mmCIF file of C-alpha atoms in Angstrom:
data_model
loop_
_atom_site.group_PDB
_atom_site.id
_atom_site.type_symbol
_atom_site.label_atom_id
_atom_site.label_comp_id
_atom_site.label_asym_id
_atom_site.label_seq_id
_atom_site.Cartn_x
_atom_site.Cartn_y
_atom_site.Cartn_z
ATOM 1 C CA UNK A 1 -79.578 -6.937 -16.408
ATOM 2 C CA UNK A 2 -80.568 -4.428 -13.934
ATOM 3 C CA UNK A 3 -83.994 -2.806 -14.362
ATOM 4 C CA UNK A 4 -83.771 -0.053 -11.830
ATOM 5 C CA UNK A 5 -80.977 1.432 -9.672
ATOM 6 C CA UNK A 6 -80.292 4.195 -7.187
ATOM 7 C CA UNK A 7 -76.787 5.678 -7.975
ATOM 8 C CA UNK A 8 -75.158 7.942 -5.218
ATOM 9 C CA UNK A 9 -72.181 10.076 -6.167
ATOM 10 C CA UNK A 10 -70.011 11.525 -3.465
ATOM 11 C CA UNK A 11 -68.663 14.943 -3.025
ATOM 12 C CA UNK A 12 -65.101 13.949 -3.714
ATOM 13 C CA UNK A 13 -66.021 12.541 -7.047
ATOM 14 C CA UNK A 14 -67.787 15.705 -8.039
ATOM 15 C CA UNK A 15 -65.211 18.280 -6.814
ATOM 16 C CA UNK A 16 -61.403 18.770 -7.414
ATOM 17 C CA UNK A 17 -58.968 18.898 -4.548
ATOM 18 C CA UNK A 18 -59.476 22.564 -4.026
ATOM 19 C CA UNK A 19 -63.311 22.030 -3.607
ATOM 20 C CA UNK A 20 -64.394 23.368 -6.850
ATOM 21 C CA UNK A 21 -66.634 21.311 -9.076
ATOM 22 C CA UNK A 22 -64.921 18.975 -11.388
ATOM 23 C CA UNK A 23 -66.963 19.615 -14.499
ATOM 24 C CA UNK A 24 -65.006 17.122 -16.498
ATOM 25 C CA UNK A 25 -65.569 14.229 -14.313
ATOM 26 C CA UNK A 26 -69.369 15.161 -13.790
ATOM 27 C CA UNK A 27 -69.831 15.288 -17.475
ATOM 28 C CA UNK A 28 -68.159 11.833 -17.664
ATOM 29 C CA UNK A 29 -70.673 10.539 -15.127
ATOM 30 C CA UNK A 30 -73.547 12.155 -16.999
ATOM 31 C CA UNK A 31 -72.504 10.419 -20.147
ATOM 32 C CA UNK A 32 -72.473 6.874 -18.435
ATOM 33 C CA UNK A 33 -75.964 7.578 -16.643
ATOM 34 C CA UNK A 34 -77.387 8.591 -20.163
ATOM 35 C CA UNK A 35 -75.943 5.253 -21.571
ATOM 36 C CA UNK A 36 -77.678 3.299 -18.690
ATOM 37 C CA UNK A 37 -80.961 5.209 -19.490
ATOM 38 C CA UNK A 38 -80.545 4.357 -23.225
ATOM 39 C CA UNK A 39 -80.042 0.762 -22.137
ATOM 40 C CA UNK A 40 -83.581 0.792 -20.586
ATOM 41 C CA UNK A 41 -82.463 1.236 -16.810
ATOM 42 C CA UNK A 42 -84.697 3.370 -14.643
ATOM 43 C CA UNK A 43 -82.500 5.089 -12.193
ATOM 44 C CA UNK A 44 -82.385 7.800 -9.345
ATOM 45 C CA UNK A 45 -79.250 9.846 -8.793
ATOM 46 C CA UNK A 46 -78.264 10.812 -5.302
ATOM 47 C CA UNK A 47 -75.830 13.633 -5.749
ATOM 48 C CA UNK A 48 -73.646 15.351 -3.145
ATOM 49 C CA UNK A 49 -71.855 18.564 -4.027
ATOM 50 C CA UNK A 50 -74.159 21.478 -3.418
ATOM 51 C CA UNK A 51 -72.100 22.741 -0.529
ATOM 52 C CA UNK A 52 -68.937 22.440 -2.620
ATOM 53 C CA UNK A 53 -70.536 24.125 -5.495
ATOM 54 C CA UNK A 54 -71.686 26.995 -3.216
ATOM 55 C CA UNK A 55 -67.979 27.314 -1.798
ATOM 56 C CA UNK A 56 -66.871 27.764 -5.378
ATOM 57 C CA UNK A 57 -68.922 30.961 -6.041
ATOM 58 C CA UNK A 58 -69.457 32.455 -2.516
ATOM 59 C CA UNK A 59 -67.439 32.953 0.515
ATOM 60 C CA UNK A 60 -69.411 32.908 3.889
ATOM 61 C CA UNK A 61 -68.354 35.301 6.635
ATOM 62 C CA UNK A 62 -65.952 33.582 9.111
ATOM 63 C CA UNK A 63 -68.114 34.552 12.009
ATOM 64 C CA UNK A 64 -71.171 32.715 10.552
ATOM 65 C CA UNK A 65 -71.834 29.502 12.690
ATOM 66 C CA UNK A 66 -71.453 26.217 11.113
ATOM 67 C CA UNK A 67 -74.976 25.129 10.437
ATOM 68 C CA UNK A 68 -75.951 28.485 8.890
ATOM 69 C CA UNK A 69 -72.763 28.545 6.804
ATOM 70 C CA UNK A 70 -73.775 25.001 5.422
ATOM 71 C CA UNK A 71 -77.318 26.266 4.712
ATOM 72 C CA UNK A 72 -76.092 29.301 2.829
ATOM 73 C CA UNK A 73 -73.612 27.414 0.752
ATOM 74 C CA UNK A 74 -76.171 24.660 0.100
ATOM 75 C CA UNK A 75 -78.862 27.105 -1.017
ATOM 76 C CA UNK A 76 -76.566 28.868 -3.361
ATOM 77 C CA UNK A 77 -74.722 25.781 -4.618
ATOM 78 C CA UNK A 78 -77.800 23.623 -5.312
ATOM 79 C CA UNK A 79 -78.789 26.085 -7.960
ATOM 80 C CA UNK A 80 -75.156 25.986 -9.499
ATOM 81 C CA UNK A 81 -75.184 22.117 -9.280
ATOM 82 C CA UNK A 82 -78.624 21.600 -10.801
ATOM 83 C CA UNK A 83 -77.985 24.073 -13.646
ATOM 84 C CA UNK A 84 -74.817 22.064 -14.556
ATOM 85 C CA UNK A 85 -76.723 18.887 -14.489
ATOM 86 C CA UNK A 86 -79.534 20.424 -16.624
ATOM 87 C CA UNK A 87 -76.996 21.432 -19.294
ATOM 88 C CA UNK A 88 -75.160 18.185 -19.250
ATOM 89 C CA UNK A 89 -78.394 15.891 -19.366
ATOM 90 C CA UNK A 90 -79.953 18.187 -22.054
ATOM 91 C CA UNK A 91 -77.079 17.159 -24.240
ATOM 92 C CA UNK A 92 -78.598 13.569 -24.143
ATOM 93 C CA UNK A 93 -82.101 14.716 -24.496
ATOM 94 C CA UNK A 94 -82.720 14.117 -21.024
ATOM 95 C CA UNK A 95 -84.461 16.098 -18.197
ATOM 96 C CA UNK A 96 -83.213 16.281 -14.738
ATOM 97 C CA UNK A 97 -85.653 16.786 -11.870
ATOM 98 C CA UNK A 98 -84.534 18.158 -8.336
ATOM 99 C CA UNK A 99 -85.743 16.261 -5.144
ATOM 100 C CA UNK A 100 -84.622 17.541 -1.815
ATOM 101 C CA UNK A 101 -85.168 15.531 1.209
ATOM 102 C CA UNK A 102 -84.744 15.239 5.063
ATOM 103 C CA UNK A 103 -84.756 12.205 7.245
ATOM 104 C CA UNK A 104 -88.193 13.189 8.358
ATOM 105 C CA UNK A 105 -89.547 12.561 4.889
ATOM 106 C CA UNK A 106 -88.687 8.842 5.368
ATOM 107 C CA UNK A 107 -89.998 8.701 9.020
ATOM 108 C CA UNK A 108 -93.453 9.978 8.654
ATOM 109 C CA UNK A 109 -95.846 7.724 6.775
ATOM 110 C CA UNK A 110 -97.601 10.488 4.922
ATOM 111 C CA UNK A 111 -94.348 12.225 3.870
ATOM 112 C CA UNK A 112 -92.831 8.750 2.807
ATOM 113 C CA UNK A 113 -95.882 7.956 0.751
ATOM 114 C CA UNK A 114 -95.782 11.272 -1.010
ATOM 115 C CA UNK A 115 -92.030 10.839 -1.658
ATOM 116 C CA UNK A 116 -92.632 7.418 -3.197
ATOM 117 C CA UNK A 117 -95.383 8.628 -5.316
ATOM 118 C CA UNK A 118 -93.020 11.617 -6.420
ATOM 119 C CA UNK A 119 -90.379 9.143 -7.483
ATOM 120 C CA UNK A 120 -92.691 6.958 -9.336
ATOM 121 C CA UNK A 121 -94.125 9.961 -11.265
ATOM 122 C CA UNK A 122 -90.676 11.139 -12.131
ATOM 123 C CA UNK A 123 -89.372 7.711 -13.297
ATOM 124 C CA UNK A 124 -89.853 8.133 -16.990
ATOM 125 C CA UNK A 125 -87.532 7.514 -19.667
ATOM 126 C CA UNK A 126 -86.606 11.041 -20.268
ATOM 127 C CA UNK A 127 -86.270 12.238 -16.570
ATOM 128 C CA UNK A 128 -83.337 11.667 -14.208
ATOM 129 C CA UNK A 129 -84.413 12.386 -10.643
ATOM 130 C CA UNK A 130 -81.542 14.141 -8.832
ATOM 131 C CA UNK A 131 -81.741 13.815 -4.966
ATOM 132 C CA UNK A 132 -79.937 15.571 -2.354
ATOM 133 C CA UNK A 133 -80.390 16.286 1.324
ATOM 134 C CA UNK A 134 -82.389 19.578 2.064
ATOM 135 C CA UNK A 135 -79.485 21.173 3.920
ATOM 136 C CA UNK A 136 -81.350 24.483 3.791
ATOM 137 C CA UNK A 137 -84.031 23.374 6.369
ATOM 138 C CA UNK A 138 -82.550 20.126 7.859
ATOM 139 C CA UNK A 139 -81.495 20.606 11.638
ATOM 140 C CA UNK A 140 -79.344 18.170 13.571
ATOM 141 C CA UNK A 141 -82.028 15.725 14.348
ATOM 142 C CA UNK A 142 -83.378 15.724 10.679
ATOM 143 C CA UNK A 143 -80.009 15.432 9.011
ATOM 144 C CA UNK A 144 -78.769 12.156 7.385
ATOM 145 C CA UNK A 145 -75.351 10.785 8.489
ATOM 146 C CA UNK A 146 -74.506 11.638 4.965
ATOM 147 C CA UNK A 147 -75.896 11.040 1.398
ATOM 148 C CA UNK A 148 -75.000 7.331 1.731
ATOM 149 C CA UNK A 149 -77.893 6.995 4.324
ATOM 150 C CA UNK A 150 -80.210 9.000 2.097
ATOM 151 C CA UNK A 151 -79.184 6.590 -0.891
ATOM 152 C CA UNK A 152 -79.904 3.526 1.257
ATOM 153 C CA UNK A 153 -83.373 4.729 2.307
ATOM 154 C CA UNK A 154 -84.248 5.672 -1.296
ATOM 155 C CA UNK A 155 -83.014 2.358 -2.543
ATOM 156 C CA UNK A 156 -85.122 0.431 0.106
ATOM 157 C CA UNK A 157 -88.147 2.635 -0.541
ATOM 158 C CA UNK A 158 -88.155 2.127 -4.250
ATOM 159 C CA UNK A 159 -87.021 -1.626 -3.873
ATOM 160 C CA UNK A 160 -84.431 -1.270 -6.792
ATOM 161 C CA UNK A 161 -82.403 -4.086 -8.184
ATOM 162 C CA UNK A 162 -79.032 -2.555 -6.767
ATOM 163 C CA UNK A 163 -77.656 0.420 -5.037
ATOM 164 C CA UNK A 164 -74.396 1.929 -6.397
ATOM 165 C CA UNK A 165 -72.238 4.036 -4.071
ATOM 166 C CA UNK A 166 -69.334 5.911 -5.988
ATOM 167 C CA UNK A 167 -66.514 7.595 -3.846
ATOM 168 C CA UNK A 168 -62.903 8.353 -4.433
ATOM 169 C CA UNK A 169 -61.788 4.744 -3.447
ATOM 170 C CA UNK A 170 -62.206 1.598 -5.465
ATOM 171 C CA UNK A 171 -64.050 -0.258 -2.599
ATOM 172 C CA UNK A 172 -63.132 -2.044 0.675
ATOM 173 C CA UNK A 173 -59.590 -3.161 1.192
ATOM 174 C CA UNK A 174 -58.018 -5.581 3.523
ATOM 175 C CA UNK A 175 -55.675 -2.808 4.662
ATOM 176 C CA UNK A 176 -54.899 0.781 4.068
ATOM 177 C CA UNK A 177 -56.000 1.330 0.347
ATOM 178 C CA UNK A 178 -52.693 3.105 -0.498
ATOM 179 C CA UNK A 179 -50.381 0.576 1.347
ATOM 180 C CA UNK A 180 -48.416 -1.950 -0.719
ATOM 181 C CA UNK A 181 -49.860 -5.434 -0.592
ATOM 182 C CA UNK A 182 -53.441 -4.248 0.371
ATOM 183 C CA UNK A 183 -56.048 -6.120 -1.591
ATOM 184 C CA UNK A 184 -59.464 -5.173 -2.812
ATOM 185 C CA UNK A 185 -62.330 -7.205 -1.099
ATOM 186 C CA UNK A 186 -64.528 -7.968 -4.143
ATOM 187 C CA UNK A 187 -67.449 -9.532 -2.276
ATOM 188 C CA UNK A 188 -68.814 -9.040 1.263
ATOM 189 C CA UNK A 189 -71.391 -10.860 3.053
ATOM 190 C CA UNK A 190 -73.895 -8.327 4.440
ATOM 191 C CA UNK A 191 -73.996 -10.136 7.923
ATOM 192 C CA UNK A 192 -70.169 -10.212 8.215
ATOM 193 C CA UNK A 193 -69.314 -7.508 10.823
ATOM 194 C CA UNK A 194 -65.744 -8.667 10.786
ATOM 195 C CA UNK A 195 -65.139 -6.629 7.698
ATOM 196 C CA UNK A 196 -65.332 -3.448 9.773
ATOM 197 C CA UNK A 197 -61.835 -4.461 11.188
ATOM 198 C CA UNK A 198 -60.262 -3.664 7.865
ATOM 199 C CA UNK A 199 -61.629 -0.025 7.685
ATOM 200 C CA UNK A 200 -59.294 2.938 8.059
ATOM 201 C CA UNK A 201 -62.143 5.174 8.652
ATOM 202 C CA UNK A 202 -60.725 8.462 7.389
ATOM 203 C CA UNK A 203 -63.073 10.876 5.842
ATOM 204 C CA UNK A 204 -61.986 12.413 2.480
ATOM 205 C CA UNK A 205 -61.387 16.199 2.290
ATOM 206 C CA UNK A 206 -64.857 17.546 1.794
ATOM 207 C CA UNK A 207 -67.291 14.505 2.324
ATOM 208 C CA UNK A 208 -69.135 13.796 5.543
ATOM 209 C CA UNK A 209 -68.958 10.039 5.395
ATOM 210 C CA UNK A 210 -66.394 7.449 5.533
ATOM 211 C CA UNK A 211 -66.082 3.753 4.580
ATOM 212 C CA UNK A 212 -67.332 2.597 7.956
ATOM 213 C CA UNK A 213 -70.559 4.442 7.164
ATOM 214 C CA UNK A 214 -70.779 3.015 3.670
ATOM 215 C CA UNK A 215 -70.337 -0.543 4.866
ATOM 216 C CA UNK A 216 -72.991 -0.161 7.512
ATOM 217 C CA UNK A 217 -75.570 1.341 5.056
ATOM 218 C CA UNK A 218 -74.530 -1.216 2.423
ATOM 219 C CA UNK A 219 -74.969 -4.041 4.900
ATOM 220 C CA UNK A 220 -78.363 -2.779 5.998
ATOM 221 C CA UNK A 221 -79.569 -2.355 2.398
ATOM 222 C CA UNK A 222 -78.286 -5.774 1.363
ATOM 223 C CA UNK A 223 -79.950 -7.379 4.165
ATOM 224 C CA UNK A 224 -83.226 -5.999 2.583
ATOM 225 C CA UNK A 225 -82.432 -7.911 -0.604
ATOM 226 C CA UNK A 226 -80.666 -5.080 -2.461
ATOM 227 C CA UNK A 227 -77.122 -5.683 -3.463
ATOM 228 C CA UNK A 228 -74.776 -2.690 -3.016
ATOM 229 C CA UNK A 229 -71.847 -1.821 -5.264
ATOM 230 C CA UNK A 230 -68.977 0.243 -3.816
ATOM 231 C CA UNK A 231 -66.761 1.825 -6.422
ATOM 232 C CA UNK A 232 -64.580 4.662 -7.622
ATOM 233 C CA UNK A 233 -66.361 7.388 -9.346
ATOM 234 C CA UNK A 234 -63.074 8.344 -11.155
ATOM 235 C CA UNK A 235 -62.585 4.972 -12.709
ATOM 236 C CA UNK A 236 -63.239 5.483 -16.435
ATOM 237 C CA UNK A 237 -66.612 3.975 -17.543
ATOM 238 C CA UNK A 238 -67.121 2.482 -13.997
ATOM 239 C CA UNK A 239 -71.028 2.688 -14.512
ATOM 240 C CA UNK A 240 -70.920 1.122 -17.756
ATOM 241 C CA UNK A 241 -69.512 -2.005 -16.273
ATOM 242 C CA UNK A 242 -73.093 -2.627 -14.856
ATOM 243 C CA UNK A 243 -74.057 -3.498 -18.390
ATOM 244 C CA UNK A 244 -71.419 -6.058 -18.557
ATOM 245 C CA UNK A 245 -72.256 -7.808 -15.293
ATOM 246 C CA UNK A 246 -68.728 -7.049 -14.000
ATOM 247 C CA UNK A 247 -68.141 -4.671 -11.110
ATOM 248 C CA UNK A 248 -64.552 -3.428 -10.481
ATOM 249 C CA UNK A 249 -65.175 -2.564 -6.806
ATOM 250 C CA UNK A 250 -66.652 -4.247 -3.782
ATOM 251 C CA UNK A 251 -70.081 -5.907 -3.884
ATOM 252 C CA UNK A 252 -72.068 -6.198 -0.664
ATOM 253 C CA UNK A 253 -74.892 -8.769 -0.737
ATOM 254 C CA UNK A 254 -77.182 -10.803 1.420
ATOM 255 C CA UNK A 255 -75.088 -14.078 0.787
ATOM 256 C CA UNK A 256 -71.978 -14.303 -1.242
ATOM 257 C CA UNK A 257 -72.990 -17.752 -2.300
ATOM 258 C CA UNK A 258 -75.717 -16.395 -4.519
#
């Protein structure tokens, strides 16, 4: 039984193909997170989707440069995303708390201590900390590769029992996921770099990361003693499988023999 988790949900789990928020799937994920909380599991939710939420309600001038465009969409979208989370978690008598971070918050000892203290203060039964990159103030050198990196840093900072990374694929396959005959790899040794040979590293439509990034972050995290579960955030009740001790995706851990 897991006592504490970091759960990262990617953009393509939270949005529809047209980039708009998929409220139905977000609601389903919130229901599952509430069930984990009710089972006594302490957790942090790392959520992408702010830029997509901003894109849903605002159109940036085409002449606006890329970084400024992302800042505007994120600033607007973060409000929309958090309001949706607030409403959905309130249906389970839970509060959500917003935590925005840059890579600098994990590099500087003082900032890291402050963030750790913040997480500890928020990790109460009725609160779900919702973490995202602070795109509004982050510049290139302070940007995470994507929220997979942020989730890995948060998991290692909190020394949780496991990190869950949900995307739009079931996990790591031994070939192209959509190709006939490709098989899901259920268990990966964190030190086995040969698995990178299996990866068709194509980023999905709105996310910044790909499977190669996920495996690298997962391996680094697992080598710090924290197993990582890679799974499909659109699989019905995927998070509830954690309560049953069965994971339908790929598990990356320090030793497959454990």
